[in-house]
Short mmCIF file of C-alpha atoms and ligand atoms in Angstrom, two decimals:
data_model
loop_
_atom_site.label_atom_id
_atom_site.label_comp_id
_atom_site.label_asym_id
_atom_site.label_seq_id
_atom_site.Cartn_x
_atom_site.Cartn_y
_atom_site.Cartn_z
CA MET V 1 3.67 -1.06 0.20
CA LYS V 2 1.40 1.32 2.08
CA ILE V 3 1.66 5.12 2.12
CA LEU V 4 -0.29 7.43 4.41
CA VAL V 5 -1.23 10.83 2.96
CA ILE V 6 -2.03 13.38 5.67
CA ASN V 7 -3.64 16.76 5.05
CA GLY V 8 -4.02 19.50 7.63
CA PRO V 9 -6.55 22.30 8.14
CA ASN V 10 -8.61 23.75 5.29
CA ILE V 11 -7.29 21.33 2.68
CA ASN V 12 -10.83 19.89 2.62
CA PHE V 13 -11.87 23.29 1.25
CA LEU V 14 -9.78 22.97 -1.90
CA GLY V 15 -11.64 24.40 -4.89
CA ILE V 16 -13.49 26.81 -2.59
CA ARG V 17 -10.66 28.46 -0.67
CA GLU V 18 -8.56 31.12 -2.44
CA PRO V 19 -8.67 29.49 -5.91
CA ASP V 20 -6.15 32.04 -7.20
CA ILE V 21 -3.60 30.52 -4.81
CA TYR V 22 -4.66 26.87 -4.48
CA GLY V 23 -6.37 26.32 -7.84
CA LYS V 24 -9.87 25.24 -8.78
CA ASN V 25 -9.42 21.52 -8.20
CA THR V 26 -11.46 20.24 -5.29
CA PHE V 27 -10.55 18.01 -2.37
CA ARG V 28 -12.53 15.29 -4.12
CA ASP V 29 -10.24 15.72 -7.15
CA LEU V 30 -7.27 15.21 -4.83
CA LEU V 31 -8.77 11.99 -3.46
CA GLN V 32 -9.33 10.75 -7.03
CA LEU V 33 -5.73 11.58 -7.93
CA LEU V 34 -4.54 9.57 -4.91
CA ASP V 35 -6.67 6.57 -5.96
CA LYS V 36 -5.35 6.77 -9.51
CA THR V 37 -1.75 7.04 -8.30
CA ALA V 38 -2.22 4.02 -6.01
CA GLN V 39 -3.56 1.97 -8.92
CA GLU V 40 -0.80 3.08 -11.30
CA LEU V 41 2.00 2.27 -8.88
CA GLY V 42 0.35 -0.82 -7.40
CA LEU V 43 0.49 0.37 -3.81
CA GLU V 44 -1.96 1.10 -1.04
CA ILE V 45 -2.69 4.70 -0.09
CA GLU V 46 -4.59 5.72 3.01
CA GLN V 47 -5.75 9.33 3.18
CA TYR V 48 -6.44 11.34 6.33
CA GLN V 49 -7.51 14.98 6.68
CA SER V 50 -8.13 16.90 9.89
CA ASN V 51 -8.45 20.50 10.96
CA HIS V 52 -7.12 19.63 14.43
CA GLU V 53 -3.45 19.54 15.40
CA GLY V 54 -3.77 16.79 18.03
CA ASP V 55 -5.69 14.55 15.61
CA LEU V 56 -2.85 14.93 13.10
CA VAL V 57 -0.35 13.94 15.82
CA ASP V 58 -2.53 10.92 16.71
CA LYS V 59 -2.64 9.82 13.06
CA ILE V 60 1.15 10.10 12.69
CA GLN V 61 1.57 7.97 15.83
CA TRP V 62 -1.00 5.49 14.50
CA ALA V 63 1.16 5.09 11.38
CA TYR V 64 4.03 3.55 13.36
CA GLY V 65 4.41 -0.07 12.31
CA LYS V 66 1.45 0.18 9.91
CA VAL V 67 2.71 2.13 6.88
CA ASP V 68 5.98 2.38 4.97
CA GLY V 69 6.02 6.13 4.43
CA ILE V 70 4.12 9.38 4.94
CA VAL V 71 3.22 12.23 2.58
CA ILE V 72 2.15 15.23 4.62
CA ASN V 73 0.74 18.66 3.92
CA PRO V 74 0.36 20.05 7.44
CA ALA V 75 -1.11 23.25 5.91
CA ALA V 76 -1.02 26.15 8.41
CA TYR V 77 0.43 23.86 11.11
CA THR V 78 3.55 23.59 8.95
CA HIS V 79 4.60 26.98 10.24
CA THR V 80 3.69 26.56 13.90
CA SER V 81 3.61 22.96 15.04
CA VAL V 82 6.53 21.53 16.98
CA ALA V 83 4.09 18.74 18.00
CA ILE V 84 3.77 17.54 14.39
CA LEU V 85 7.55 17.78 13.92
CA ASP V 86 8.11 15.72 17.09
CA ALA V 87 5.51 13.12 16.04
CA LEU V 88 7.23 12.67 12.65
CA LYS V 89 10.58 12.31 14.40
CA ALA V 90 9.09 9.91 16.94
CA VAL V 91 7.78 7.42 14.38
CA GLY V 92 10.91 7.75 12.22
CA LEU V 93 9.08 6.90 8.99
CA PRO V 94 10.32 8.36 5.70
CA ALA V 95 8.18 11.45 5.09
CA VAL V 96 7.75 13.91 2.21
CA GLU V 97 6.30 17.38 2.78
CA VAL V 98 3.94 18.77 0.14
CA HIS V 99 2.61 22.29 -0.34
CA ILE V 100 0.17 23.04 -3.13
CA SER V 101 1.24 26.67 -3.36
CA ASP V 102 4.76 28.02 -3.64
CA VAL V 103 5.17 28.96 0.00
CA ASP V 104 8.58 30.52 -0.72
CA SER V 105 7.02 33.28 -2.79
CA ARG V 106 4.34 34.11 -0.19
CA GLU V 107 4.39 35.77 3.25
CA ALA V 108 7.57 35.46 5.33
CA PHE V 109 5.80 33.36 8.00
CA ARG V 110 5.12 30.66 5.40
CA GLN V 111 8.81 30.23 4.74
CA VAL V 112 9.40 28.49 8.06
CA SER V 113 8.53 24.79 8.17
CA TYR V 114 8.82 22.79 11.38
CA ALA V 115 7.45 19.58 9.84
CA GLY V 116 9.91 19.90 6.97
CA LEU V 117 12.79 19.35 9.41
CA ALA V 118 11.66 15.74 9.74
CA CYS V 119 11.06 15.17 6.00
CA CYS V 120 13.50 13.78 3.43
CA LYS V 121 12.03 15.97 0.68
CA THR V 122 9.74 18.98 0.19
CA ILE V 123 7.65 19.63 -2.92
CA LYS V 124 6.06 23.07 -3.18
CA GLY V 125 4.17 25.02 -5.79
CA HIS V 126 3.29 22.06 -8.04
CA GLY V 127 -0.42 22.10 -7.23
CA LEU V 128 -2.09 18.73 -6.69
CA ASP V 129 0.58 17.07 -8.87
CA GLY V 130 2.94 17.59 -5.93
CA TYR V 131 1.18 14.77 -4.06
CA ARG V 132 1.74 12.40 -6.98
CA GLU V 133 5.40 13.42 -7.19
CA ALA V 134 5.81 12.81 -3.45
CA ILE V 135 4.26 9.34 -3.69
CA VAL V 136 6.40 8.42 -6.73
CA TYR V 137 9.50 9.62 -4.85
CA LEU V 138 8.69 7.61 -1.71
CA ASN V 139 7.85 4.54 -3.79
CA ASP V 140 11.25 4.79 -5.55
CA GLN V 141 13.14 5.30 -2.29
CA LEU V 142 11.38 2.45 -0.53
CA SER V 143 11.71 0.06 -3.49
CA HIS V 144 15.48 0.59 -3.62
CA LYS V 145 15.98 0.05 0.10
C1 DQA A 201 -0.26 25.11 2.22
C2 DQA A 201 0.51 26.41 2.50
C3 DQA A 201 0.27 26.88 3.92
O1 DQA A 201 1.00 28.06 4.17
C4 DQA A 201 -1.21 27.17 4.13
O2 DQA A 201 -1.45 27.54 5.47
C5 DQA A 201 -2.09 26.05 3.70
C6 DQA A 201 -1.74 25.28 2.51
C7 DQA A 201 -0.15 24.68 0.74
O3 DQA A 201 -0.48 23.54 0.47
O4 DQA A 201 0.25 25.47 -0.12
O5 DQA A 201 -3.15 25.84 4.28
O6 DQA A 201 0.27 24.09 3.00
#
């Protein structure tokens, strides 16, 4: 089984950006957590991060026929991007949305998620652990198909 983990803009600045909101763990820590999770569950995880909306759309399209599921944190594009929503719908792969922070308790504009409309589950406010939870969830869903 192969899962693609996609991260949007500024996630590569984890540990530097607003640590009071996103925590002190770095992007490198996130990559290590993904490797560890892949080993634990015996699956393949590919990671992709970009600050550019079109590149994120390209990567979602690339995933068609190549991976079994997608974990996505579209970051700020969550709240603006119909293109990412349409790409997720186009490929039709099971997808889980992750947010490190609890977007529901933040500004009103963060409470709208376009990408989430194409996801079977959303995990928010669990820090980096949310990625692990999303992968475990997808693994369970896909194993029981
Ligand atoms: C985020 C929440 C978004 O509102 C924000 O723009 C991000 C990160 C999160 O993981 O909590 O960049 O997706």
